[in-house]
Amino acid sequence: MVRTNMGSIATTLFMLSMLFLSVPWAATFHVHEKTFLKCMSGHSSRRSKILRNVYTRKSSEYMSLLEFASQNPRWINETYGRPFAIVAPVKENDIWTTIRCSKRLKLQVRVKSGGHDYEGLSVRAKSLFVMIDLVNLKSININLKHKTAWIQAGVTLGQLYYHIGNKSRTHAFPGGLGADVGSGGHISGGGFGTLLRKHGLAADNVLDARFMDVKGRILDRSTMGEELFWALRGGGGASFGVILAWKLKLVQVPEQVTVFAFRRRLDPKDLSLLHKWQNTAHKLPRDIFIRILVQNLGSNVPGDEKFVQVTYNGMFLGPAAQLVKLLRKQFPEFDLHIEDCFQAPLVDGSCTDRPCIKKECYQVPWIQSAVFFSGKKPDQPAETLLSKAKNKRVFNKATSDFLKVPIPEMGWKMIHNMFLSEERPIIIIDPLGGKMDKIAENETAFPHRKGNLFNVQYMINWFDDNRAQVADKHIAWMRSFHKKMAPYVAKSPRTAYINYKDLDLGKNDEDYSYHRGKVWGEKYFKGNFERLARIKGKIDPRNFFRNEQSIPVFAVDD
């Protein structure tokens, strides 16, 4: 009896202690919520109108907005780490109101442009935070006379391309391939695209910016100074404040360009074509861009084994006849003929000799090339670039490398074997060279210039089931694969691309020390990291804008 009573008393005391611990937290959260809403309405010139675009966890629209914002939904079902509130400003001044009230209540702020951060750092945090969703800031003003475009940071690349295509058949912007990627984060991190060998990165084609600092000041290039403007182009803008808008330089393109894809099996016994591409792609004329996608494919045919496919995918800035002539000289293995480029888009089906579609070629206006690279057929309307859907079932883990020398035979054999052991891995290797070799590594904050032959993106996808044991299995595979790639990639440091964020490379400690930040920071920014940290100390000395891989404030000795 004594034991039973003592056990009951212990259980009761434990339950009471948990009650006392949880009630104050819940009450504080509730008070914070009411206080935050009162602060937002009280400090906005729009008063109660601003609250129409503030969504707390009690709001019926909250989860829908969060799901729409999370393009990698790995963390969407975790209640811990969700935003305290989501603010979707319709005016730039709404952002200052949000920053002001967040500082007053000691809340962090995370800014979301397109929601494609691979580690979800715009939609989750360990501390209470407010997510500023720029989705409503999407004005676009194109000036063809001056070959410029002002776009707000909530504009997606697809929206930008669509509006350029509506105005002109001979202008373009050298940004990325994902139509629903947000321009704010994409451009501030660098921005790879099919035009990079001809015109450089997206960040290399920024002429001006509008930027809000921690004090609420709205600055442009002339008032922010060249140092901060340098940092915003390739250094990741979220470390310094809020990018409001970009002034972009538009580039000239021919009225007709030619896009293509050639698919082959990765045969470890015959790597001649792959080696030829590795030794050639970064040296080709600037008008041609040929990347490769490596992925394994299951089979719809009983008895046909899984195989690894290499797709040579790219664009030529000119008509199909000129491309055919160039590829006959450089890559006769593709067996491209002029008539191949004027057929109706092919539809993949079942066949005994896979891959079924071995070559595709289409002569199209530049805007239709954007449709093609967004994953659609090139005859689909340009309006498809405007669509954006929730991703609730495809989860991923990604990372990156740079190559200074081609991957040797033993490396490709390792890749082939590793890919056959996993379900849906993919490697995308983009050639550099061309314009990229002509820009010094300290001209912008993006340092991976001459001497780098390729950028490599690794990704593992899994579908529907995101239970811990399932996700851990796929992530463990990615980590093992990344480790095995070490002998073949850039070293000292082993470099990576900030737009393919990976917390496995390192993350800030609780003190956000510069010394700890160098562990991952020099992988992304090499020698530019110290300069970025010094700029951070001037524009945001108290480190209000911070996350697990934000630029820390420079310190000589931590």
Tab-separated table of C-alpha atoms in Angstrom, residues 105-453:
chain	number	residue	atom	x	y	z
A	105	LEU	CA	8.914	41.174	-28.418
A	106	LYS	CA	12.367	39.592	-28.912
A	107	LEU	CA	11.174	37.489	-31.831
A	108	GLN	CA	13.409	36.503	-34.721
A	109	VAL	CA	12.504	37.292	-38.317
A	110	ARG	CA	12.932	34.980	-41.311
A	111	VAL	CA	12.260	36.219	-44.856
A	112	LYS	CA	10.753	33.945	-47.509
A	113	SER	CA	10.829	34.806	-51.201
A	114	GLY	CA	10.090	31.562	-53.066
A	115	GLY	CA	10.430	28.968	-50.304
A	116	HIS	CA	13.135	26.860	-51.984
A	117	ASP	CA	15.725	26.988	-49.212
A	118	TYR	CA	16.919	23.366	-49.139
A	119	GLU	CA	17.121	23.394	-45.344
A	120	GLY	CA	13.816	25.229	-44.881
A	121	LEU	CA	15.443	28.062	-42.938
A	122	SER	CA	12.800	30.572	-44.003
A	123	VAL	CA	9.962	28.459	-42.583
A	124	ARG	CA	11.433	26.921	-39.406
A	125	ALA	CA	13.629	27.935	-36.471
A	126	LYS	CA	14.496	26.843	-32.942
A	127	SER	CA	13.408	30.202	-31.517
A	128	LEU	CA	10.060	31.947	-31.821
A	129	PHE	CA	10.086	33.820	-35.115
A	130	VAL	CA	7.938	35.727	-37.558
A	131	MET	CA	8.059	34.697	-41.205
A	132	ILE	CA	7.868	37.593	-43.641
A	133	ASP	CA	6.404	36.103	-46.823
A	134	LEU	CA	7.111	38.375	-49.800
A	135	VAL	CA	4.532	36.649	-52.000
A	136	ASN	CA	2.437	39.838	-52.402
A	137	LEU	CA	5.387	42.023	-53.445
A	138	LYS	CA	5.439	41.085	-57.108
A	139	SER	CA	5.459	44.204	-59.282
A	140	ILE	CA	7.494	44.068	-62.509
A	141	ASN	CA	8.485	47.112	-64.557
A	142	ILE	CA	10.343	46.382	-67.784
A	143	ASN	CA	12.101	49.129	-69.764
A	144	LEU	CA	13.190	47.762	-73.133
A	145	LYS	CA	14.708	51.086	-74.205
A	146	HIS	CA	17.250	50.877	-71.379
A	147	LYS	CA	17.260	47.038	-71.285
A	148	THR	CA	16.373	46.965	-67.603
A	149	ALA	CA	13.706	45.565	-65.302
A	150	TRP	CA	12.755	46.555	-61.741
A	151	ILE	CA	11.201	43.617	-59.925
A	152	GLN	CA	10.074	43.232	-56.340
A	153	ALA	CA	11.640	40.394	-54.364
A	154	GLY	CA	8.444	38.321	-54.270
A	155	VAL	CA	8.502	37.890	-58.046
A	156	THR	CA	9.259	34.342	-59.184
A	157	LEU	CA	11.629	33.626	-62.048
A	158	GLY	CA	8.717	32.314	-64.097
A	159	GLN	CA	6.790	35.564	-63.622
A	160	LEU	CA	9.847	37.571	-64.648
A	161	TYR	CA	10.466	35.463	-67.762
A	162	TYR	CA	6.796	35.575	-68.752
A	163	HIS	CA	6.699	39.372	-68.592
A	164	ILE	CA	9.956	39.703	-70.542
A	165	GLY	CA	8.614	37.304	-73.185
A	166	ASN	CA	5.402	39.306	-73.453
A	167	LYS	CA	7.409	42.440	-74.215
A	168	SER	CA	10.127	41.124	-76.492
A	169	ARG	CA	11.352	38.074	-78.406
A	170	THR	CA	14.985	39.222	-78.244
A	171	HIS	CA	15.496	39.987	-74.561
A	172	ALA	CA	16.083	37.654	-71.635
A	173	PHE	CA	17.445	37.500	-68.107
A	174	PRO	CA	20.185	35.000	-67.133
A	175	GLY	CA	18.483	33.421	-64.130
A	176	GLY	CA	17.726	29.874	-63.025
A	177	LEU	CA	15.526	27.143	-64.422
A	178	GLY	CA	12.878	26.713	-61.712
A	179	ALA	CA	9.862	28.811	-62.664
A	180	ASP	CA	8.514	29.035	-59.101
A	181	VAL	CA	11.849	29.968	-57.510
A	182	GLY	CA	11.753	33.363	-55.805
A	183	SER	CA	13.961	36.116	-57.219
A	184	GLY	CA	14.912	37.519	-53.809
A	185	GLY	CA	16.893	34.530	-52.596
A	186	HIS	CA	17.945	33.177	-55.990
A	187	ILE	CA	19.679	36.343	-57.156
A	188	SER	CA	21.222	37.204	-53.791
A	189	GLY	CA	22.939	33.785	-53.707
A	190	GLY	CA	24.322	33.997	-57.256
A	191	GLY	CA	21.836	32.321	-59.575
A	192	PHE	CA	22.869	29.592	-62.057
A	193	GLY	CA	21.056	29.379	-65.394
A	194	THR	CA	21.434	28.313	-69.001
A	195	LEU	CA	22.857	31.735	-69.973
A	196	LEU	CA	25.678	31.769	-67.419
A	197	ARG	CA	28.449	30.880	-69.890
A	198	LYS	CA	27.366	33.789	-72.122
A	199	HIS	CA	26.253	36.385	-69.568
A	200	GLY	CA	27.301	35.178	-66.110
A	201	LEU	CA	25.116	34.622	-63.065
A	202	ALA	CA	21.872	36.353	-62.221
A	203	ALA	CA	23.799	38.335	-59.580
A	204	ASP	CA	26.275	39.499	-62.226
A	205	ASN	CA	23.398	41.252	-63.986
A	206	VAL	CA	22.090	43.327	-61.077
A	207	LEU	CA	22.357	47.090	-61.556
A	208	ASP	CA	20.690	48.331	-58.369
A	209	ALA	CA	18.640	47.151	-55.409
A	210	ARG	CA	16.153	48.403	-52.859
A	211	PHE	CA	16.993	47.133	-49.387
A	212	MET	CA	15.601	47.590	-45.862
A	213	ASP	CA	18.053	47.503	-42.988
A	214	VAL	CA	17.461	46.687	-39.319
A	215	LYS	CA	16.588	50.344	-38.632
A	216	GLY	CA	13.871	50.387	-41.273
A	217	ARG	CA	15.826	52.558	-43.691
A	218	ILE	CA	15.133	51.846	-47.367
A	219	LEU	CA	18.414	52.071	-49.240
A	220	ASP	CA	19.410	51.860	-52.881
A	221	ARG	CA	22.847	51.392	-54.370
A	222	SER	CA	23.825	55.035	-53.925
A	223	THR	CA	22.735	55.225	-50.272
A	224	MET	CA	23.797	51.734	-49.130
A	225	GLY	CA	27.285	52.074	-50.609
A	226	GLU	CA	29.263	49.724	-52.814
A	227	GLU	CA	30.321	47.377	-50.001
A	228	LEU	CA	26.792	46.324	-49.079
A	229	PHE	CA	25.773	46.250	-52.739
A	230	TRP	CA	28.715	43.888	-53.312
A	231	ALA	CA	27.555	41.616	-50.474
A	232	LEU	CA	23.970	41.379	-51.728
A	233	ARG	CA	25.181	39.932	-55.050
A	234	GLY	CA	26.179	36.405	-54.122
A	235	GLY	CA	26.432	36.703	-50.345
A	236	GLY	CA	22.850	35.786	-49.545
A	237	GLY	CA	20.742	38.821	-48.685
A	238	ALA	CA	18.948	37.349	-45.647
A	239	SER	CA	22.040	37.883	-43.467
A	240	PHE	CA	21.945	41.660	-43.824
A	241	GLY	CA	18.322	42.771	-43.976
A	242	VAL	CA	15.418	42.493	-46.392
A	243	ILE	CA	15.865	42.783	-50.143
A	244	LEU	CA	12.823	44.620	-51.461
A	245	ALA	CA	13.536	44.852	-55.172
A	246	TRP	CA	16.173	44.369	-57.859
A	247	LYS	CA	17.064	46.443	-60.898
A	248	LEU	CA	18.175	43.904	-63.491
A	249	LYS	CA	20.094	44.188	-66.738
A	250	LEU	CA	18.320	42.401	-69.579
A	251	VAL	CA	20.454	40.669	-72.197
A	252	GLN	CA	20.044	40.218	-75.939
A	253	VAL	CA	19.129	36.794	-77.323
A	254	PRO	CA	18.372	35.658	-80.892
A	255	GLU	CA	14.764	35.417	-81.989
A	256	GLN	CA	15.223	31.645	-82.153
A	257	VAL	CA	17.210	29.435	-79.796
A	258	THR	CA	17.525	25.653	-79.813
A	259	VAL	CA	17.022	23.413	-76.788
A	260	PHE	CA	17.909	19.751	-76.661
A	261	ALA	CA	18.277	16.593	-74.586
A	262	PHE	CA	20.252	13.463	-75.466
A	263	ARG	CA	19.785	10.421	-73.217
A	264	ARG	CA	22.217	7.564	-72.783
A	265	ARG	CA	22.799	4.758	-70.318
A	266	LEU	CA	25.713	5.218	-67.946
A	267	ASP	CA	27.846	2.238	-68.873
A	268	PRO	CA	30.883	1.812	-66.558
A	269	LYS	CA	32.599	-0.157	-69.333
A	270	ASP	CA	32.338	2.669	-71.864
A	271	LEU	CA	32.677	6.170	-70.440
A	272	SER	CA	34.125	7.722	-73.593
A	273	LEU	CA	31.214	10.110	-74.272
A	274	LEU	CA	31.033	11.197	-70.640
A	275	HIS	CA	34.788	11.844	-70.503
A	276	LYS	CA	34.570	13.791	-73.751
A	277	TRP	CA	31.815	15.983	-72.317
A	278	GLN	CA	33.822	16.572	-69.113
A	279	ASN	CA	36.839	17.725	-71.111
A	280	THR	CA	34.838	19.830	-73.553
A	281	ALA	CA	31.678	21.413	-72.049
A	282	HIS	CA	33.449	24.245	-70.198
A	283	LYS	CA	35.590	25.100	-73.254
A	284	LEU	CA	32.843	25.278	-75.886
A	285	PRO	CA	31.766	28.590	-77.477
A	286	ARG	CA	29.798	30.759	-75.044
A	287	ASP	CA	26.629	30.406	-77.109
A	288	ILE	CA	26.181	26.776	-76.073
A	289	PHE	CA	25.409	25.347	-72.653
A	290	ILE	CA	25.377	21.563	-72.103
A	291	ARG	CA	24.791	20.223	-68.610
A	292	ILE	CA	24.251	16.630	-67.563
A	293	LEU	CA	21.634	15.039	-65.324
A	294	VAL	CA	22.478	11.631	-63.859
A	295	GLN	CA	19.628	9.625	-62.358
A	296	ASN	CA	18.519	6.045	-61.978
A	297	LEU	CA	15.350	4.857	-63.623
A	298	GLY	CA	13.103	1.974	-62.761
A	299	SER	CA	11.463	-0.050	-65.448
A	300	ASN	CA	7.894	-0.504	-66.641
A	301	VAL	CA	8.939	-3.633	-68.493
A	302	PRO	CA	8.957	-6.908	-66.502
A	303	GLY	CA	12.443	-8.377	-66.320
A	304	ASP	CA	14.162	-5.142	-67.402
A	305	GLU	CA	16.625	-4.092	-64.710
A	306	LYS	CA	17.025	-0.649	-63.173
A	307	PHE	CA	19.682	1.438	-64.932
A	308	VAL	CA	21.494	4.767	-64.556
A	309	GLN	CA	20.778	7.377	-67.216
A	310	VAL	CA	22.840	10.379	-68.301
A	311	THR	CA	20.949	13.207	-70.019
A	312	TYR	CA	22.967	15.792	-71.962
A	313	ASN	CA	20.644	18.751	-71.709
A	314	GLY	CA	21.153	22.286	-72.903
A	315	MET	CA	20.545	25.293	-75.103
A	316	PHE	CA	22.198	26.912	-78.094
A	317	LEU	CA	21.768	30.630	-78.715
A	318	GLY	CA	20.897	30.353	-82.369
A	319	PRO	CA	18.890	28.369	-84.917
A	320	ALA	CA	18.895	24.588	-85.141
A	321	ALA	CA	20.964	24.508	-88.347
A	322	GLN	CA	23.914	26.125	-86.571
A	323	LEU	CA	23.571	23.771	-83.604
A	324	VAL	CA	23.552	20.715	-85.871
A	325	LYS	CA	26.746	21.933	-87.514
A	326	LEU	CA	28.429	22.556	-84.150
A	327	LEU	CA	27.442	19.211	-82.634
A	328	ARG	CA	28.476	17.242	-85.724
A	329	LYS	CA	31.958	18.610	-85.103
A	330	GLN	CA	32.051	18.414	-81.292
A	331	PHE	CA	29.692	15.538	-80.488
A	332	PRO	CA	28.909	13.391	-83.545
A	333	GLU	CA	27.842	10.718	-81.013
A	334	PHE	CA	24.559	12.609	-80.547
A	335	ASP	CA	23.665	11.890	-84.191
A	336	LEU	CA	21.635	15.110	-84.489
A	337	HIS	CA	20.004	15.997	-87.825
A	338	ILE	CA	18.143	19.166	-88.731
A	339	GLU	CA	14.807	17.350	-89.096
A	340	ASP	CA	15.114	16.159	-85.470
A	341	CYS	CA	14.585	19.747	-84.330
A	342	PHE	CA	11.248	20.319	-86.040
A	343	GLN	CA	9.168	17.374	-84.863
A	344	ALA	CA	6.265	17.516	-82.451
A	345	PRO	CA	7.316	17.014	-78.813
A	346	LEU	CA	7.781	13.341	-78.019
A	347	VAL	CA	5.928	11.475	-75.282
A	348	ASP	CA	7.803	8.839	-73.289
A	349	GLY	CA	6.285	5.378	-73.443
A	350	SER	CA	7.206	1.771	-72.939
A	351	CYS	CA	9.949	0.217	-75.028
A	352	THR	CA	12.507	-2.556	-74.809
A	353	ASP	CA	15.529	-0.380	-75.522
A	354	ARG	CA	15.545	2.218	-72.801
A	355	PRO	CA	15.829	5.147	-72.590
A	356	CYS	CA	12.923	5.308	-75.000
A	357	ILE	CA	13.421	8.930	-76.085
A	358	LYS	CA	17.095	9.148	-76.977
A	359	LYS	CA	17.111	12.648	-78.423
A	360	GLU	CA	14.960	15.762	-78.400
A	361	CYS	CA	15.637	19.018	-80.204
A	362	TYR	CA	13.403	22.089	-80.576
A	363	GLN	CA	13.953	25.458	-82.234
A	364	VAL	CA	11.897	27.937	-80.230
A	365	PRO	CA	11.779	31.544	-79.012
A	366	TRP	CA	13.707	32.111	-75.765
A	367	ILE	CA	10.523	32.260	-73.668
A	368	GLN	CA	9.629	28.715	-74.782
A	369	SER	CA	13.093	27.544	-73.753
A	370	ALA	CA	12.170	28.711	-70.250
A	371	VAL	CA	9.050	26.528	-70.479
A	372	PHE	CA	11.187	23.560	-71.607
A	373	PHE	CA	13.696	23.920	-68.760
A	374	SER	CA	10.902	24.251	-66.220
A	375	GLY	CA	10.106	20.591	-66.979
A	376	LYS	CA	7.353	20.992	-69.551
A	377	LYS	CA	7.100	20.423	-73.269
A	378	PRO	CA	8.224	23.466	-75.292
A	379	ASP	CA	4.895	23.800	-77.116
A	380	GLN	CA	3.014	24.462	-73.888
A	381	PRO	CA	1.885	28.086	-73.366
A	382	ALA	CA	4.167	30.528	-71.583
A	383	GLU	CA	1.418	30.984	-68.971
A	384	THR	CA	2.578	27.697	-67.420
A	385	LEU	CA	5.527	29.685	-66.037
A	386	LEU	CA	3.090	31.535	-63.765
A	387	SER	CA	1.736	28.481	-61.989
A	388	LYS	CA	2.867	27.438	-58.534
A	389	ALA	CA	1.528	24.513	-56.571
A	390	LYS	CA	1.932	23.175	-53.060
A	391	ASN	CA	4.475	20.405	-52.675
A	392	LYS	CA	3.121	18.041	-50.015
A	393	ARG	CA	4.539	14.726	-51.140
A	394	VAL	CA	8.093	15.094	-52.496
A	395	PHE	CA	10.810	15.367	-49.853
A	396	ASN	CA	14.502	15.896	-50.468
A	397	LYS	CA	17.988	16.337	-49.133
A	398	ALA	CA	20.601	18.121	-51.240
A	399	THR	CA	24.155	19.403	-51.211
A	400	SER	CA	26.770	20.598	-53.699
A	401	ASP	CA	30.397	20.679	-54.826
A	402	PHE	CA	32.606	22.319	-57.435
A	403	LEU	CA	34.927	20.436	-59.776
A	404	LYS	CA	38.360	21.714	-60.764
A	405	VAL	CA	39.242	18.545	-62.697
A	406	PRO	CA	37.045	15.948	-64.442
A	407	ILE	CA	35.769	12.988	-62.434
A	408	PRO	CA	37.967	9.960	-63.241
A	409	GLU	CA	36.781	6.522	-64.289
A	410	MET	CA	36.808	5.126	-60.754
A	411	GLY	CA	34.622	8.018	-59.636
A	412	TRP	CA	31.974	7.313	-62.268
A	413	LYS	CA	32.005	3.614	-61.389
A	414	MET	CA	31.388	4.538	-57.744
A	415	ILE	CA	28.531	6.837	-58.793
A	416	HIS	CA	26.996	4.089	-60.914
A	417	ASN	CA	27.100	1.558	-58.088
A	418	MET	CA	25.804	3.989	-55.476
A	419	PHE	CA	22.927	5.097	-57.706
A	420	LEU	CA	21.750	1.529	-58.219
A	421	SER	CA	21.524	1.126	-54.440
A	422	GLU	CA	19.108	4.036	-53.924
A	423	GLU	CA	15.652	4.894	-55.249
A	424	ARG	CA	15.659	8.425	-56.662
A	425	PRO	CA	19.057	10.111	-56.534
A	426	ILE	CA	20.042	12.750	-59.070
A	427	ILE	CA	23.188	14.669	-59.915
A	428	ILE	CA	23.088	17.855	-61.990
A	429	ILE	CA	26.451	19.057	-63.286
A	430	ASP	CA	26.559	22.541	-64.837
A	431	PRO	CA	29.548	23.619	-66.945
A	432	LEU	CA	31.180	26.931	-66.141
A	433	GLY	CA	33.856	28.624	-68.253
A	434	GLY	CA	33.033	31.354	-70.751
A	435	LYS	CA	31.912	34.570	-69.054
A	436	MET	CA	32.402	32.962	-65.626
A	437	ASP	CA	36.164	32.833	-66.237
A	438	LYS	CA	36.276	36.563	-67.011
A	439	ILE	CA	34.852	37.736	-63.671
A	440	ALA	CA	37.248	37.941	-60.716
A	441	GLU	CA	36.304	35.886	-57.657
A	442	ASN	CA	36.090	39.048	-55.529
A	443	GLU	CA	34.082	41.124	-58.030
A	444	THR	CA	30.904	39.965	-56.307
A	445	ALA	CA	30.477	37.886	-53.147
A	446	PHE	CA	30.136	34.725	-55.296
A	447	PRO	CA	33.739	33.440	-55.550
A	448	HIS	CA	33.595	30.280	-57.688
A	449	ARG	CA	35.005	31.611	-60.935
A	450	LYS	CA	38.067	30.781	-63.058
A	451	GLY	CA	39.601	27.416	-62.233
A	452	ASN	CA	36.230	25.826	-61.526
A	453	LEU	CA	35.067	23.664	-64.406
